[in-house]
Coordinates of C-alpha atoms in Angstrom, one line a residue:
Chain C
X1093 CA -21.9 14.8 -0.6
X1094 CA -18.9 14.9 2.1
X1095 CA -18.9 16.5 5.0
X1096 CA -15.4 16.9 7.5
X1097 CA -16.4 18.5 10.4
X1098 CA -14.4 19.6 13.0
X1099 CA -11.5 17.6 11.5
X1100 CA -8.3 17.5 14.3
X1101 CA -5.4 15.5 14.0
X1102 CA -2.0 16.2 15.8
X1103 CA 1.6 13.7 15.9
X1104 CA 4.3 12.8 18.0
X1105 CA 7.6 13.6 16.7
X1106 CA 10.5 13.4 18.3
X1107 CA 10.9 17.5 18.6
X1108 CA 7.4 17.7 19.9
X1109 CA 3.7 17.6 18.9
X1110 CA 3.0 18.5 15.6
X1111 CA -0.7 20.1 15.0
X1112 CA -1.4 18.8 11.5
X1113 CA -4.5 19.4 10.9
X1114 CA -6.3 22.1 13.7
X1115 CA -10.3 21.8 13.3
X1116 CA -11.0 22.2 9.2
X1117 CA -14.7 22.1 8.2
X1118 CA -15.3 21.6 4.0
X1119 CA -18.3 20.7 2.5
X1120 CA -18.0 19.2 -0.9
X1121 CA -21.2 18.5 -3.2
X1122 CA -21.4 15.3 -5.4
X1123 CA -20.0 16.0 -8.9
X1124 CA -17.5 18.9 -7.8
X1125 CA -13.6 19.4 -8.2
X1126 CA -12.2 20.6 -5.5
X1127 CA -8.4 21.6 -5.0
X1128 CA -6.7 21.5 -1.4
X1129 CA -4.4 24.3 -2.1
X1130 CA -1.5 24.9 0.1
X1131 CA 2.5 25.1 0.4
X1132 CA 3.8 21.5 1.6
X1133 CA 3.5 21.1 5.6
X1134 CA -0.2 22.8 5.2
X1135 CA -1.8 19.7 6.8
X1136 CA -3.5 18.8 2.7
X1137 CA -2.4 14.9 2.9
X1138 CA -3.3 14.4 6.3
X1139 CA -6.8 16.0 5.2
X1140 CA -6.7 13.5 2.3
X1141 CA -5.6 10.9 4.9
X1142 CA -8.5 11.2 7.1
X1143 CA -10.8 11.4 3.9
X1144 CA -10.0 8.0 3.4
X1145 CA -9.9 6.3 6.2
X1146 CA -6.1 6.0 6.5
X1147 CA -6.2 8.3 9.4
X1148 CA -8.1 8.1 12.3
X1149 CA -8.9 11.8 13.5
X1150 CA -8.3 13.1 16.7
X1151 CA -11.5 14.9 16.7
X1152 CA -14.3 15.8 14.3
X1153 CA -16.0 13.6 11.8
X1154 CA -15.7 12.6 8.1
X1155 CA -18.3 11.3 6.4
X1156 CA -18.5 10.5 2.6
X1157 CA -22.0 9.8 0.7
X1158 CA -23.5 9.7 4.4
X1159 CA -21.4 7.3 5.2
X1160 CA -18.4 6.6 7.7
X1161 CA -15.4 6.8 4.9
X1162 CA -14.4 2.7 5.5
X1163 CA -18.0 1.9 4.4
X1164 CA -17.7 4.4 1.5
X1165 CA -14.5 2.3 0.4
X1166 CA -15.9 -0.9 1.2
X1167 CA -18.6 -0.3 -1.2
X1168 CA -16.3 0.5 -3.6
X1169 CA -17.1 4.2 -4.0
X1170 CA -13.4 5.4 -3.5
X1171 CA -10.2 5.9 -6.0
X1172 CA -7.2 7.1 -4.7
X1173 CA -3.9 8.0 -6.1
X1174 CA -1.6 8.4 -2.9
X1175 CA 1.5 10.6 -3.3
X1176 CA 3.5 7.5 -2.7
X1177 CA 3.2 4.2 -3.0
X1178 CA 4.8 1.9 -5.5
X1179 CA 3.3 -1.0 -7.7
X1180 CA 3.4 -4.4 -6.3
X1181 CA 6.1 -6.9 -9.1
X1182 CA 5.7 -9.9 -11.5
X1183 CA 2.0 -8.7 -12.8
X1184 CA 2.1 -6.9 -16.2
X1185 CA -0.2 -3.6 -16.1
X1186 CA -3.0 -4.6 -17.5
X1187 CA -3.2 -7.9 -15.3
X1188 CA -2.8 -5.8 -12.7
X1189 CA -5.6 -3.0 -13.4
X1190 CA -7.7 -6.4 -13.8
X1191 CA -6.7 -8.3 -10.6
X1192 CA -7.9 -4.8 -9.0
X1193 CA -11.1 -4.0 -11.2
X1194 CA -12.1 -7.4 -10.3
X1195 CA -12.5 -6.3 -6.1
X1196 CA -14.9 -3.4 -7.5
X1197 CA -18.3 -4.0 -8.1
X1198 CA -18.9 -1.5 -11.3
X1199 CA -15.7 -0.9 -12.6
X1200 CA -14.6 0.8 -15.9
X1201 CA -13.7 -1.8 -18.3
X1202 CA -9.6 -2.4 -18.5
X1203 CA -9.3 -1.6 -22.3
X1204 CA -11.0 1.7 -21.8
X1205 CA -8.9 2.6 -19.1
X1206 CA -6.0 1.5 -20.8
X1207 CA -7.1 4.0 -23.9
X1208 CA -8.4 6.5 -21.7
X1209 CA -4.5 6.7 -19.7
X1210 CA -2.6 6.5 -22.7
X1211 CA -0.9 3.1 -21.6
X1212 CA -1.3 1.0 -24.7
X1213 CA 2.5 0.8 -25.2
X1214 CA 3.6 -0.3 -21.7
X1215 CA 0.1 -2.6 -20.8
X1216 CA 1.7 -6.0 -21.3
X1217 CA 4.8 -4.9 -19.4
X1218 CA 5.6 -6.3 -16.1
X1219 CA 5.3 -3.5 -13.6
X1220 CA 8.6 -3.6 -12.1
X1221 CA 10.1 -2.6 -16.1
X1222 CA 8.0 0.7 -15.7
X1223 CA 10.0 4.6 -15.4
X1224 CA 8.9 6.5 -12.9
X1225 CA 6.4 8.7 -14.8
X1226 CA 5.1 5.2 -16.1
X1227 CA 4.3 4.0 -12.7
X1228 CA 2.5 7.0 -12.0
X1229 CA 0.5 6.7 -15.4
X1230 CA -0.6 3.0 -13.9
X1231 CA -1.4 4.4 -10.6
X1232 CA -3.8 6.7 -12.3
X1233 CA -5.0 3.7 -13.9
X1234 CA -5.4 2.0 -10.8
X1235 CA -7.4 4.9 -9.6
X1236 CA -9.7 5.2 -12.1
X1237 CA -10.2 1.8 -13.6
X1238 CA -12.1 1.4 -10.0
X1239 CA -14.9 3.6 -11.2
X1240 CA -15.4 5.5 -7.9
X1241 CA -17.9 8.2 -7.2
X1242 CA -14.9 10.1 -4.9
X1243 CA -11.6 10.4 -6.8
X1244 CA -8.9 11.5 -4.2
X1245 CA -5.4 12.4 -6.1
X1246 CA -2.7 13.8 -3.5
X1247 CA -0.3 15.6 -5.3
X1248 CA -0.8 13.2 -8.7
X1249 CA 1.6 15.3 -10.9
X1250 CA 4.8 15.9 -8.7
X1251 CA 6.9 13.6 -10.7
X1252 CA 5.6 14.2 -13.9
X1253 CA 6.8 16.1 -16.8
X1254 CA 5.0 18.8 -18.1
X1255 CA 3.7 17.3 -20.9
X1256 CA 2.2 14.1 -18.8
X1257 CA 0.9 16.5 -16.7
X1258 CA -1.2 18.1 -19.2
X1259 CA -2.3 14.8 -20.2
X1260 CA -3.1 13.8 -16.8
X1261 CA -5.2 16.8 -16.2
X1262 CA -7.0 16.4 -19.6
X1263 CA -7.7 13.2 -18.6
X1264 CA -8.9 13.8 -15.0
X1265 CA -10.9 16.6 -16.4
X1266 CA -12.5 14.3 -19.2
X1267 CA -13.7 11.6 -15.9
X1268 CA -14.9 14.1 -13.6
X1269 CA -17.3 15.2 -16.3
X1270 CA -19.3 11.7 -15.7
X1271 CA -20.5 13.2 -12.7
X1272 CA -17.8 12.1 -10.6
X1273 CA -16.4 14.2 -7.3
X1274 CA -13.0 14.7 -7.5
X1275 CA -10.6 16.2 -4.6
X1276 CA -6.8 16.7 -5.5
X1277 CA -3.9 18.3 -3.1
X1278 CA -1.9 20.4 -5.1
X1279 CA 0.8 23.3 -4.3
X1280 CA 0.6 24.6 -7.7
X1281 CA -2.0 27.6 -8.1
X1282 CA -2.3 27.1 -11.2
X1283 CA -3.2 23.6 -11.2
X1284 CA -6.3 24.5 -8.9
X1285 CA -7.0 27.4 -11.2
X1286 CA -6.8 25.1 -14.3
X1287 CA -8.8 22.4 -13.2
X1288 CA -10.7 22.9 -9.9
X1289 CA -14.0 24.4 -9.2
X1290 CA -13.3 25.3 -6.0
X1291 CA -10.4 25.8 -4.0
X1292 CA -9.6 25.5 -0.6
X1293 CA -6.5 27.2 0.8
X1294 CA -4.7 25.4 3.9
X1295 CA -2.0 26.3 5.7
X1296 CA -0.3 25.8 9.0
X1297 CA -3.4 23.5 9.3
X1298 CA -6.1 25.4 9.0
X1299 CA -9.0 26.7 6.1
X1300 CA -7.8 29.7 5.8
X1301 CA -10.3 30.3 2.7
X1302 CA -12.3 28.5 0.4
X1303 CA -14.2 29.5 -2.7
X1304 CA -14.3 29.3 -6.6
X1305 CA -10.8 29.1 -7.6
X1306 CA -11.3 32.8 -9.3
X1307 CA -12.1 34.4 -6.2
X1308 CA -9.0 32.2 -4.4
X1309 CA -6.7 33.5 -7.1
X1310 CA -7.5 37.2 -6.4
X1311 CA -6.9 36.9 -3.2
X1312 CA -3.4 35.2 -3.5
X1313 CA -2.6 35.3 -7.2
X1314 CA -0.6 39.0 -6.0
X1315 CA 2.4 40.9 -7.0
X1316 CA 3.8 43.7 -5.3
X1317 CA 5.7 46.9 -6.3
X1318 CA 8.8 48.4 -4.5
X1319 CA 9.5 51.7 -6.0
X1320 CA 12.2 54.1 -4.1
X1321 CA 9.3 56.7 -3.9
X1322 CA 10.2 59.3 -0.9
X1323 CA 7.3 61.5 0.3
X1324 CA 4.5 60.0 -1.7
X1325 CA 1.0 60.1 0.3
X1326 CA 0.2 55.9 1.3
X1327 CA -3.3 56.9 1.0
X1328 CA -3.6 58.1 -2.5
X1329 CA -1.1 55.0 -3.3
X1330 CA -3.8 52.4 -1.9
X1331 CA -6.4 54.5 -4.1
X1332 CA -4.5 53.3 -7.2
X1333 CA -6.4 51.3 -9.4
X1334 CA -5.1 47.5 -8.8
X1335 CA -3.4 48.2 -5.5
X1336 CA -4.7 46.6 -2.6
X1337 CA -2.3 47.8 0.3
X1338 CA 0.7 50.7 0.4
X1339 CA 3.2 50.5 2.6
X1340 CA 6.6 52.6 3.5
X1341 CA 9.8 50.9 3.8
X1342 CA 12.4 53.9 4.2
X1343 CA 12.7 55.5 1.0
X1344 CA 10.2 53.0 -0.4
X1345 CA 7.2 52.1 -1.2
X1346 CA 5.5 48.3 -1.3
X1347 CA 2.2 48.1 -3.4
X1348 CA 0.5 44.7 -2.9
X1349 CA -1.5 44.6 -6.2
X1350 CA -3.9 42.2 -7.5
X1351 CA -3.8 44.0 -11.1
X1352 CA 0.1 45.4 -11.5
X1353 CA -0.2 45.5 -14.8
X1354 CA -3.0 48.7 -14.2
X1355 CA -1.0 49.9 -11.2
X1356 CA 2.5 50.2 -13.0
X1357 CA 1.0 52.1 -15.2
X1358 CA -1.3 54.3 -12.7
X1359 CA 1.7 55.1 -10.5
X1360 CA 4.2 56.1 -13.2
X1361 CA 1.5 58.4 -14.7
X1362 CA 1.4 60.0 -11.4
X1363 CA 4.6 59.5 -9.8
X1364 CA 7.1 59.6 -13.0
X1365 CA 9.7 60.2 -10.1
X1366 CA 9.6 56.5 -9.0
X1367 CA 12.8 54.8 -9.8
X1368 CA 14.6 51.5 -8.7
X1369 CA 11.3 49.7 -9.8
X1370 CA 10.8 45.9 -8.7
X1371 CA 7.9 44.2 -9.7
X1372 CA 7.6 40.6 -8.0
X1373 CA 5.1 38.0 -8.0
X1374 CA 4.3 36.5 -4.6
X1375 CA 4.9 32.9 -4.2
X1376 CA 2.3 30.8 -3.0
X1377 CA 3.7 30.5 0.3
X1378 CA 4.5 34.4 0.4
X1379 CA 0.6 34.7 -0.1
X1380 CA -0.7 32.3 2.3
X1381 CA 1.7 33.6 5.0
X1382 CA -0.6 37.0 4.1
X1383 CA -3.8 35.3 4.8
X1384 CA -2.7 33.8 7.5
X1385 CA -1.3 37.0 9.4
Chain R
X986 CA -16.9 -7.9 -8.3
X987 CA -15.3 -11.7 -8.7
X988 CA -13.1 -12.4 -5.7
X989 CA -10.9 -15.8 -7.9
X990 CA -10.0 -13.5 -9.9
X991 CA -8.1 -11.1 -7.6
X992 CA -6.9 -14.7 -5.9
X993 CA -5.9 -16.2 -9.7
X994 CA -3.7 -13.0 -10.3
X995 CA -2.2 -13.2 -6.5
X996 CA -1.2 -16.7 -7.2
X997 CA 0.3 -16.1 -11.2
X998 CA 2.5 -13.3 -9.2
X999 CA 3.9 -15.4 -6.8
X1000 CA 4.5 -17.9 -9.1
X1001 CA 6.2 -15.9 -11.7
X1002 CA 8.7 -15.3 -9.1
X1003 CA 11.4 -17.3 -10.5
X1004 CA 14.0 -16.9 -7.9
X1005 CA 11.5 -17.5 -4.6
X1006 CA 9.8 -20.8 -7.4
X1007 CA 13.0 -22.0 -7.7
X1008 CA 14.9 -21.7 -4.1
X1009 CA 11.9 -23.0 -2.5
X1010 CA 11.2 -26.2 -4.5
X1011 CA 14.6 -26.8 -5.3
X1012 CA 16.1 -26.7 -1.7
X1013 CA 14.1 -29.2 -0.1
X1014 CA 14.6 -31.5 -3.1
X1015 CA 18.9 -31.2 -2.7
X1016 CA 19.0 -31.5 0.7
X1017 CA 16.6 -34.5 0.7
X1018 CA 18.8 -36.4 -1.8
X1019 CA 21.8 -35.5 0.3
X1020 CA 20.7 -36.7 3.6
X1021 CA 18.5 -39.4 3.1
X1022 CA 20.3 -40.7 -0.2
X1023 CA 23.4 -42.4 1.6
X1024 CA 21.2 -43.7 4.3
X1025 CA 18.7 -45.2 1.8
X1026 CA 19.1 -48.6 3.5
X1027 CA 18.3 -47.8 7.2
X1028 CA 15.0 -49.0 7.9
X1029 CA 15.4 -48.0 11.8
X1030 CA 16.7 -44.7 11.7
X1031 CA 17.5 -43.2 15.7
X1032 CA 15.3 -46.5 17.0
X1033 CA 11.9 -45.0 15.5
X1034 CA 11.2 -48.2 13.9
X1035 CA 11.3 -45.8 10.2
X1036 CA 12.9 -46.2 7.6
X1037 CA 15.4 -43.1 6.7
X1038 CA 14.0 -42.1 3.5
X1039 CA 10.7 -41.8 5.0
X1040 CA 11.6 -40.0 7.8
X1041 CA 13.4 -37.5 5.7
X1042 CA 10.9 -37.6 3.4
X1043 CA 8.6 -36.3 6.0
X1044 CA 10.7 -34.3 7.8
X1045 CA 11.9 -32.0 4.6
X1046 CA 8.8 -31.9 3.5
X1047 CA 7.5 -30.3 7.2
X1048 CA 11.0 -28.2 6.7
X1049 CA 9.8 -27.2 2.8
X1050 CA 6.1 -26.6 3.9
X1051 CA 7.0 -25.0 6.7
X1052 CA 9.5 -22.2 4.3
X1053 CA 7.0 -22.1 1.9
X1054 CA 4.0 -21.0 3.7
X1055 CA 6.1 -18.9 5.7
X1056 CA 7.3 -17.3 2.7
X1057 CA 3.8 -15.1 2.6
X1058 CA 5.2 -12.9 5.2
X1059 CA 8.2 -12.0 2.9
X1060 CA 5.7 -11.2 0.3
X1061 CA 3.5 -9.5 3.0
X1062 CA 6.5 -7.4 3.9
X1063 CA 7.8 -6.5 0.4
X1064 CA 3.8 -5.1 -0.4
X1065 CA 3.9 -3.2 3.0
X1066 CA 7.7 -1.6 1.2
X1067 CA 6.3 -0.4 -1.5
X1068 CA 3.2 1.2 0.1
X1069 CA 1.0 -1.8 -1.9
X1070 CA -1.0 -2.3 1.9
X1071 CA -2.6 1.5 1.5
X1072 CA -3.5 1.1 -1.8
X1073 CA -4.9 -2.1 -0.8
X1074 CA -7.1 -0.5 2.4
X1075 CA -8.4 2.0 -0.1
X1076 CA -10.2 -1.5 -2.1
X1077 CA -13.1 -3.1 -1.2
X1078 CA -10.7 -6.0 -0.2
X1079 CA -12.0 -6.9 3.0
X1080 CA -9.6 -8.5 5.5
X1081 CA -11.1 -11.8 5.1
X1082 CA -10.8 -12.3 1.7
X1083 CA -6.9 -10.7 2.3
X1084 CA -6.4 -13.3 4.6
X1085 CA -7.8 -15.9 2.5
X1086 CA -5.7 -15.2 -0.4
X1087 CA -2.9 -15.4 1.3
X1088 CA -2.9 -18.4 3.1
X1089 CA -4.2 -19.8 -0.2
X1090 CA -1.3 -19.1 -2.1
X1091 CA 1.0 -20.0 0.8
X1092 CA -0.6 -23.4 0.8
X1093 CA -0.4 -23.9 -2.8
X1094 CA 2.8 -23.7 -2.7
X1095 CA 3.3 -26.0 0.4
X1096 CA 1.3 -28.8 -1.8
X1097 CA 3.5 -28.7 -3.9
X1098 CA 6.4 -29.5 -2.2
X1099 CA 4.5 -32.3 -0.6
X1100 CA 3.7 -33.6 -3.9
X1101 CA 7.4 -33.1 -5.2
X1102 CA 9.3 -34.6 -1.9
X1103 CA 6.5 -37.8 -1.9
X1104 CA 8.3 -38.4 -5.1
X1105 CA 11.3 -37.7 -4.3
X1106 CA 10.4 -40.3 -1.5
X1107 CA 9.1 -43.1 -3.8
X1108 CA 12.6 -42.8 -5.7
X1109 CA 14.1 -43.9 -3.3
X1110 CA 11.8 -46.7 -2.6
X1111 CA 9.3 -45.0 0.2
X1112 CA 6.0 -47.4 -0.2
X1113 CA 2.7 -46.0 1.0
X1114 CA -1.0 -46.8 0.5
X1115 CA -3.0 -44.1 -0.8
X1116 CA -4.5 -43.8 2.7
X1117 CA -1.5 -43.5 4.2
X1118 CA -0.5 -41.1 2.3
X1119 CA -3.7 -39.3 2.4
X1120 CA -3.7 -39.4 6.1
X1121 CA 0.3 -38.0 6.8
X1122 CA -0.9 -35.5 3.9
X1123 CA -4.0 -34.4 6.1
X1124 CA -2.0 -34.4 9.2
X1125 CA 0.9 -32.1 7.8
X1126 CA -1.5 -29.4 6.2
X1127 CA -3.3 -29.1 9.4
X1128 CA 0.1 -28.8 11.1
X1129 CA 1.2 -26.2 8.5
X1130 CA -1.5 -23.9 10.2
X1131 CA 0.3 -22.1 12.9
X1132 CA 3.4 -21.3 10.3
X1133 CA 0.7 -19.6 7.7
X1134 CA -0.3 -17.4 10.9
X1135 CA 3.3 -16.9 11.9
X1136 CA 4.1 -16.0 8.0
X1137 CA 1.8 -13.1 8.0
X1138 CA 2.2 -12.1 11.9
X1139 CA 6.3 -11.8 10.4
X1140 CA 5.1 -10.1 7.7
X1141 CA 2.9 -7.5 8.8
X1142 CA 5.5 -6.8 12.2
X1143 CA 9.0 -6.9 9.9
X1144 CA 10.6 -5.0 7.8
X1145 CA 12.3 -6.2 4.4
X1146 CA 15.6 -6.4 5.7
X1147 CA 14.3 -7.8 9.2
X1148 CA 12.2 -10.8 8.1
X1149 CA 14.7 -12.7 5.9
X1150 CA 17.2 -13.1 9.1
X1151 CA 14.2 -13.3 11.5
X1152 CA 12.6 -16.4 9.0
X1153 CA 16.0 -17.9 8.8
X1154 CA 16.5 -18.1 12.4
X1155 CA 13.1 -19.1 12.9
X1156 CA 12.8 -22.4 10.7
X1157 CA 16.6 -23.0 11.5
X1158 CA 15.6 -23.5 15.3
X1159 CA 12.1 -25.3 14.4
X1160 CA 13.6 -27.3 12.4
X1161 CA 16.4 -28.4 14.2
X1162 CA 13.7 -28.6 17.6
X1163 CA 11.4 -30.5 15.8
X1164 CA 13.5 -33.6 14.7
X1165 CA 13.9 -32.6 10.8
X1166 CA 17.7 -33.3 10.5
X1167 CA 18.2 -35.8 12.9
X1168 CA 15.1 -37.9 15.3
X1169 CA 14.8 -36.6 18.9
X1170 CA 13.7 -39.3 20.7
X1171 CA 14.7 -37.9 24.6
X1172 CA 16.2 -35.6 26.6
X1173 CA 15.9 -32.4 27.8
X1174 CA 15.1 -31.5 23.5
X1175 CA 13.0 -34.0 23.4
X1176 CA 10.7 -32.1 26.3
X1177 CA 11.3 -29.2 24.8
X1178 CA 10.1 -30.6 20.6
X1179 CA 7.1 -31.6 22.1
X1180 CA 5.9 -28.6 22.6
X1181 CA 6.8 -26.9 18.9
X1182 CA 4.7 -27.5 15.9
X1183 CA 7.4 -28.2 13.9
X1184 CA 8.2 -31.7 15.3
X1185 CA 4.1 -32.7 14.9
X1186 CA 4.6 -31.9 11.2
X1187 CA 7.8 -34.3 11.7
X1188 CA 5.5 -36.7 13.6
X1189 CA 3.6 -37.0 10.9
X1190 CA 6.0 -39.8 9.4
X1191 CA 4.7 -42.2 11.9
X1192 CA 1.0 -42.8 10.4
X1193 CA 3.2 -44.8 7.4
X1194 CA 4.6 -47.6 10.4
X1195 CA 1.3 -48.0 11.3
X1196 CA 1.4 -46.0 14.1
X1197 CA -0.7 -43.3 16.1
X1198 CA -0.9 -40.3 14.2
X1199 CA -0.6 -37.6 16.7
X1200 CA -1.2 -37.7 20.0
X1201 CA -4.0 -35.6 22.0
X1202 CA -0.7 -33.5 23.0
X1203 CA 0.3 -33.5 19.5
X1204 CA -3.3 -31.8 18.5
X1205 CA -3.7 -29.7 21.7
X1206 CA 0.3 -28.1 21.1
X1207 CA -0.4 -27.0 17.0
X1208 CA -3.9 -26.0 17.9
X1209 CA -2.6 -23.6 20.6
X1210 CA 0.1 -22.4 18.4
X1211 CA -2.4 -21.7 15.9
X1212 CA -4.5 -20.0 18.3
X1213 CA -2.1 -17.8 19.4
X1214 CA -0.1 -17.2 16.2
X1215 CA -3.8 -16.6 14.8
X1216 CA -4.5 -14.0 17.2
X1217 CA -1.2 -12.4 17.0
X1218 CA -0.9 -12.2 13.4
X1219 CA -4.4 -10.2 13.2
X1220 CA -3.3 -8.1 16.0
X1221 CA -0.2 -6.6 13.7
X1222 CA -2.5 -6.7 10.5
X1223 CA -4.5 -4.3 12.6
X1224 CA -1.9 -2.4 14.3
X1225 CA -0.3 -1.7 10.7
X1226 CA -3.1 -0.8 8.7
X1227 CA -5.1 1.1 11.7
X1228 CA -8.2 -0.7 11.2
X1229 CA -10.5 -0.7 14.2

């Protein structure tokens, strides 16, 4: 079980104080996936920060397995896969995924991490040989081969290709089935969707919602549809099937939808008038800015 | 959970550095051949009463030591570069055993330049008992203490680019304070050596004419250096990982 409560955690920057993180509470039960889902500046890597122990919060409490988080890591119930962080030279991988099993006290053996990551070709390389998408293979490695209870990945597939990435996830899926809880930052909605149980949506520092990552995804997985529609009745717009919200912009119309597929074809059946039809998807960001109104 | 092991992998790193193995066993060796080699005859070098391939002997071995265990804050500083430190924090590692790895490795190192100039020494006809040797042995790895702290107080307060300037400089003065390239016997940098740890390791040279090791100011100077490094060098491990 972790528990942040009340989590608070502001900077200094040289244009003024920056409220990263603004009082979040999440509850996560042993053996979930949860995604922090939010566009970049949302306050998900100081969350993760905190989580571990990196941060200190301002206010509010963090506790993982009942336990202050620097306990939690001291016992050697923690993997992480930071968004940055490089490998440390002259070790080849899999001296290096032993030289850090070795500080654990029930870790995976190396071999099977080494299978389980894909890294057979590059495991007697010296790190500092590895490609980028390489050293983020081993860092997964690194994270895993530790055999923590809590596996914290903060953004783990931003410099991947899309075919690591599915082998990534595959593989994070695949260790999060031993029972394991699992928390990873994404901006990608369909990353969360994919892989989480739960989601929790942050932006501007804040929870703005959390639930199972179906529930998340109706709520911001919206297009909308501009139509030049004059003198159409909002009302029976927003009764639709698959429109959520109408709206007048001049000679148009804006129908947020969480079906546009079903509203398309409800308003043209109606309204065979409507011309200069745009059909957009809302970005991520577009969505949270609408939860966040 | 086997803490050699995470030591044993530290130390093949360090040592697989070819260009850091090299420079820092190599240098000492040169310059010991090029100072004390055409002076291989003096057996009263500045009035000490010691012969001048001793005295070098010792005194590049403080100045190869004194670089090689203060080589762990370059290391220190490259790992803090590449972000190693937080993926480090996130390990069981406790700061102890950190520590202890460290100063291990840095000290392994320093042996072995002992070990290589004491050779270098005999070559060029420096006699000493095994106790002797023992005892200037002893008295240089204590000395060496204050430089380990100094090594990871650098390493832990620098940057990359800062530390290799900021090490220079450092063992240039200590070295030049503390008797290695020429003996300070008085004056005003005479005062002034006796107060740096750098010219105790120096000092160290004298056990082999039969005389006093260190003195209780020679003892009471490295171990408040290596109180004080000590205590500084945890304060910016602290400061730069955040640890309470």
């Amino acid at each position: 079980m972790i528990e942040l409560r009340g989590l608070t955690k502001s900077f200094k920057t040289p244009q003024g104080q920056v409220d990263a993180v603004r009082g979040i509470d999440i509850s996560i039960d042993t053996g979930e996936t949860v995604a922090l889902l939010g566009p970049n500046g949302a306050g998900k890597s100081t969350t993760l920060d905190m989580l571990l122990g990196l941060l200190r919060p301002d206010a509010g409490t963090v506790e993982v397995f009942g336990a202050p988080p620097a306990d939690a890591v001291a016992a050697g119930k923690v993997g992480a896969m930071l968004q940055t962080g490089a490998l440390v030279r002259d070790l080849e991988v899999r001296e290096l995924l032993l030289q850090l099993a070795s500080l654990y006290p029930k870790p995976l053996d190396v071999d099977e991490t080494i299978e389980l990551v894909g890294l057979h070709d590059i495991a007697a390389r010296r790190t500092q040989k590895l490609s980028g998408g390489q050293t983020q293979r081993v860092r997964f490695a690194l994270a895993l081969v530790t055999n923590p209870d809590l596996l914290v990945l903060d953004e783990p597939t931003v410099a991947m290709d899309v075919e690591s990435r599915h082998a990534f996830w595959t593989t994070m899926r695949e260790f999060a089935t031993r029972g394991k809880t699992v928390v990873f930052a994404t901006h990608y909605l369909e990353e969360a969707d994919d892989y989480a149980d739960r989601a929790v949506l942050m932006a501007n520092g804040d929870v703005v919602a959390d639930g199972p990552t179906t529930e998340i995804k109706a709520r911001v997985g919206t297009r909308s549809i501009r139509a030049t529609l004059p003198g159409a009745a909002l009302e029976a717009l927003e009764r639709l099937p698959g429109v959520t919200r109408a709206e007048r912009r001049g000679e148009s119309v804006v129908l947020t939808c969480v079906d546009s597929d079903a509203a398309i074809r409800a308003l043209l059946a109606q309204h065979a008038d409507a011309r200069d039809i745009e059909i957009s998807g809302a970005g991520l960001e577009e969505a949270f800015l609408e939860l966040t109104r | 959970m086997n803490h050699w092991t995470y030591t044993r992998y530290e130390l093949l790193r360090t040592f697989r550095t070819r260009r850091f193995v090299i420079l820092s066993f190599g240098f000492p060796v040169v310059l010991y051949f090029m100072i004390a080699g055409p002076n291989k005859h003096e057996t009263d070098i500045g009035g000490t009463g010691i012969s001048a391939p001793l005295y070098f002997m010792v005194s590049l071995a403080a100045f190869g030591t004194m670089n090689a265990i203060l080589s762990s804050g370059a290391r220190i500083a490259g790992e803090r570069q590449v972000g190693w430190n937080r993926q480090l924090r996130l390990t069981p590692l406790s700061p102890r055993h950190y520590f202890r790895t460290k100063v291990l490795t840095g000290y392994l190192m320093a042996a072995l330049t002992l070990l290589l100039l004491s050779l270098c020494g005999s070559f060029l006809g420096v006699r000493l008992s095994g106790a002797e040797w023992a005892h200037m042995t002893l008295l240089i790895l204590v000395g060496l203490i204050p430089f380990a702290a100094l090594g990871i107080l650098f390493g832990h307060l620098l940057s990359v680019d800062a530390i290799g300037p900021a090490m220079g400089g450092t063992t240039a003065l200590l070295s030049i304070l503390g008797g290695v390239w020429f003996p300070i016997q008085n004056g005003v940098l005479h005062d002034i050596a006796l107060l740096l740890p750098s010219y105790w390791l120096v000092q160290a040279s004298r056990v082999a004419i039969g005389g006093k090791s260190w003195t209780a100011t020679g003892w009471l100077v490295v171990a408040a250096w290596a109180v004080a490094l000590g205590a500084a060098a945890m304060w910016a491990y602290r400061r730069d990982t955040g640890r309470a």
